[in-house]
PDB file of C-alpha atoms in Angstrom:
ATOM      1  CA  PRO A  14      99.044  89.479 124.698  1.00 73.00           C
ATOM      2  CA  GLU A  15     100.706  86.577 123.009  1.00 93.00           C
ATOM      3  CA  VAL A  16     101.119  87.044 119.329  1.00 94.00           C
ATOM      4  CA  GLU A  17     101.016  84.348 116.706  1.00 95.00           C
ATOM      5  CA  VAL A  18     102.044  85.030 113.129  1.00 96.00           C
ATOM      6  CA  ARG A  19     100.738  83.181 110.182  1.00 95.00           C
ATOM      7  CA  THR A  20     101.966  83.842 106.731  1.00 95.00           C
ATOM      8  CA  GLU A  21     100.510  82.934 103.242  1.00 95.00           C
ATOM      9  CA  LEU A  22      97.323  81.894 104.856  1.00 93.00           C
ATOM     10  CA  PRO A  23      94.999  80.671 102.236  1.00 92.00           C
ATOM     11  CA  PHE A  24      91.107  81.109 102.734  1.00 90.00           C
ATOM     12  CA  VAL A  25      87.893  80.497 101.077  1.00 88.00           C
ATOM     13  CA  ARG A  26      84.585  81.937 102.171  1.00 85.00           C
ATOM     14  CA  GLU A  27      81.196  81.798 100.873  1.00 83.00           C
ATOM     15  CA  ILE A  28      79.246  85.077 100.249  1.00 80.00           C
ATOM     16  CA  GLN A  29      75.949  85.806  98.591  1.00 81.00           C
ATOM     17  CA  GLN A  30      77.655  86.168  95.205  1.00 82.00           C
ATOM     18  CA  GLY A  31      79.654  82.995  95.472  1.00 79.00           C
ATOM     19  CA  LEU A  32      82.942  81.823  96.782  1.00 84.00           C
ATOM     20  CA  VAL A  33      85.875  84.111  97.484  1.00 82.00           C
ATOM     21  CA  HIS A  34      89.391  82.846  97.520  1.00 84.00           C
ATOM     22  CA  GLY A  35      92.345  84.622  98.910  1.00 88.00           C
ATOM     23  CA  ARG A  36      95.736  84.262 100.502  1.00 93.00           C
ATOM     24  CA  ILE A  37      96.731  86.639 103.372  1.00 95.00           C
ATOM     25  CA  ASP A  38     100.329  87.540 103.228  1.00 95.00           C
ATOM     26  CA  ARG A  39     100.788  88.029 106.984  1.00 97.00           C
ATOM     27  CA  LEU A  40      98.339  87.636 109.679  1.00 97.00           C
ATOM     28  CA  GLU A  41      99.226  88.504 113.189  1.00 97.00           C
ATOM     29  CA  LEU A  42      96.798  87.209 115.916  1.00 97.00           C
ATOM     30  CA  ALA A  43      96.896  88.627 119.533  1.00 97.00           C
ATOM     31  CA  ARG A  44      95.692  86.055 122.048  1.00 96.00           C
ATOM     32  CA  ARG A  45      94.812  86.420 125.627  1.00 94.00           C
ATOM     33  CA  GLU A  46      94.295  83.203 127.698  1.00 93.00           C
ATOM     34  CA  GLY A  47      94.439  81.308 124.409  1.00 91.00           C
ATOM     35  CA  LYS A  48      91.543  83.197 122.764  1.00 94.00           C
ATOM     36  CA  VAL A  49      92.092  85.453 119.849  1.00 96.00           C
ATOM     37  CA  VAL A  50      91.205  89.039 120.811  1.00 96.00           C
ATOM     38  CA  SER A  51      92.517  91.098 117.857  1.00 96.00           C
ATOM     39  CA  ALA A  52      94.440  90.742 114.592  1.00 96.00           C
ATOM     40  CA  ARG A  53      96.494  92.691 112.048  1.00 96.00           C
ATOM     41  CA  ILE A  54      96.571  91.812 108.339  1.00 96.00           C
ATOM     42  CA  VAL A  55      99.519  92.984 106.473  1.00 96.00           C
ATOM     43  CA  ASP A  56      99.451  92.848 102.706  1.00 95.00           C
ATOM     44  CA  PHE A  57     102.853  93.255 100.823  1.00 94.00           C
ATOM     45  CA  LYS A  58     102.637  95.302  97.540  1.00 91.00           C
ATOM     46  CA  THR A  59     104.833  96.350  94.772  1.00 85.00           C
ATOM     47  CA  GLY A  60     104.413  98.435  91.651  1.00 75.00           C
ATOM     48  CA  ALA A  61     103.580 101.840  93.087  1.00 76.00           C
ATOM     49  CA  VAL A  62     106.888 103.524  93.149  1.00 77.00           C
ATOM     50  CA  GLY A  63     106.117 106.435  90.877  1.00 76.00           C
ATOM     51  CA  ALA A  64     102.509 106.710  92.037  1.00 78.00           C
ATOM     52  CA  SER A  65     101.464 109.941  93.878  1.00 77.00           C
ATOM     53  CA  GLY A  66      98.405 112.077  94.505  1.00 80.00           C
ATOM     54  CA  GLU A  67      95.038 110.951  93.164  1.00 82.00           C
ATOM     55  CA  ARG A  68      96.769 107.984  91.291  1.00 83.00           C
ATOM     56  CA  PHE A  69      98.250 106.518  94.483  1.00 83.00           C
ATOM     57  CA  ALA A  70      94.910 107.184  96.425  1.00 85.00           C
ATOM     58  CA  GLU A  71      93.084 105.213  93.731  1.00 86.00           C
ATOM     59  CA  LYS A  72      95.423 102.283  94.306  1.00 83.00           C
ATOM     60  CA  LEU A  73      94.887 102.419  97.794  1.00 88.00           C
ATOM     61  CA  ARG A  74      91.174 102.520  97.604  1.00 90.00           C
ATOM     62  CA  GLY A  75      91.337  99.260  95.527  1.00 87.00           C
ATOM     63  CA  TYR A  76      93.816  97.562  97.796  1.00 89.00           C
ATOM     64  CA  PHE A  77      91.809  98.498 100.933  1.00 91.00           C
ATOM     65  CA  GLU A  78      88.669  97.192  99.371  1.00 89.00           C
ATOM     66  CA  GLN A  79      90.531  93.755  98.915  1.00 88.00           C
ATOM     67  CA  LEU A  80      91.559  93.955 102.486  1.00 92.00           C
ATOM     68  CA  ASP A  81      88.034  94.436 103.564  1.00 91.00           C
ATOM     69  CA  GLY A  82      87.284  90.904 102.204  1.00 89.00           C
ATOM     70  CA  TYR A  83      90.309  89.630 104.095  1.00 92.00           C
ATOM     71  CA  ARG A  84      89.133  91.235 107.309  1.00 94.00           C
ATOM     72  CA  ASP A  85      85.689  89.595 106.815  1.00 92.00           C
ATOM     73  CA  ALA A  86      87.331  86.184 106.447  1.00 92.00           C
ATOM     74  CA  VAL A  87      89.515  86.689 109.503  1.00 95.00           C
ATOM     75  CA  ALA A  88      86.408  87.751 111.518  1.00 95.00           C
ATOM     76  CA  GLU A  89      84.660  84.698 110.604  1.00 92.00           C
ATOM     77  CA  MET A  90      87.581  82.386 111.161  1.00 92.00           C
ATOM     78  CA  TYR A  91      88.407  83.607 114.616  1.00 94.00           C
ATOM     79  CA  ALA A  92      84.950  84.938 115.841  1.00 95.00           C
ATOM     80  CA  LEU A  93      86.243  88.533 115.947  1.00 95.00           C
ATOM     81  CA  ASP A  94      84.501  91.793 115.640  1.00 95.00           C
ATOM     82  CA  PRO A  95      85.837  93.238 112.346  1.00 93.00           C
ATOM     83  CA  ALA A  96      86.620  96.508 114.399  1.00 93.00           C
ATOM     84  CA  ALA A  97      89.261  94.396 116.163  1.00 95.00           C
ATOM     85  CA  ILE A  98      91.076  93.654 112.935  1.00 95.00           C
ATOM     86  CA  GLU A  99      93.676  96.238 111.685  1.00 94.00           C
ATOM     87  CA  VAL A 100      94.722  96.157 108.036  1.00 95.00           C
ATOM     88  CA  ALA A 101      97.799  97.651 106.603  1.00 95.00           C
ATOM     89  CA  LEU A 102      99.629  97.825 103.256  1.00 93.00           C
ATOM     90  CA  LEU A 103     103.503  97.393 103.098  1.00 93.00           C
ATOM     91  CA  PHE A 104     104.994  98.783  99.818  1.00 91.00           C
ATOM     92  CA  VAL A 105     108.279  97.007  99.743  1.00 89.00           C
ATOM     93  CA  ASP A 106     109.463  99.127  96.766  1.00 86.00           C
ATOM     94  CA  ARG A 107     108.539 102.364  98.412  1.00 83.00           C
ATOM     95  CA  ASP A 108     109.622 101.420 101.984  1.00 84.00           C
ATOM     96  CA  GLU A 109     106.329 102.629 103.167  1.00 85.00           C
ATOM     97  CA  VAL A 110     103.487 101.320 105.299  1.00 89.00           C
ATOM     98  CA  VAL A 111      99.961 102.669 104.888  1.00 88.00           C
ATOM     99  CA  ARG A 112      97.338 101.776 107.423  1.00 89.00           C
ATOM    100  CA  GLU A 113      93.629 101.921 106.589  1.00 80.00           C
ATOM    101  CA  GLN A 114      92.729 105.022 108.644  1.00 58.00           C
ATOM    102  CA  SER A 115      95.226 107.153 106.592  1.00 43.00           C
ATOM    103  CA  VAL A 116      93.277 106.721 103.558  1.00 41.00           C
ATOM    104  CA  ALA A 117      90.491 109.286 102.923  1.00 38.00           C
TER     105      ALA A 117
END
């Protein structure tokens, strides 16, 4: 598939509790015949250099909760099934990528 990359993509979406604002650091859209068929959201993070064990896991849970909202926004914007949207955290100061499925 052809991949389109969007950076610093702002969004606003309305949910039952009100408006949600966000900015997606990196969004990779995979297209087939012009239609978006899947996506990857990459969120850049810093400030977790010394975190490990349960402390790091707690940070990950909070970050992935935030990315769930990003996934919902992308699903709405591009008429995608949320299952077709991968999310990942890139810890620039740890030189580490954590994908959602690796979090318990």
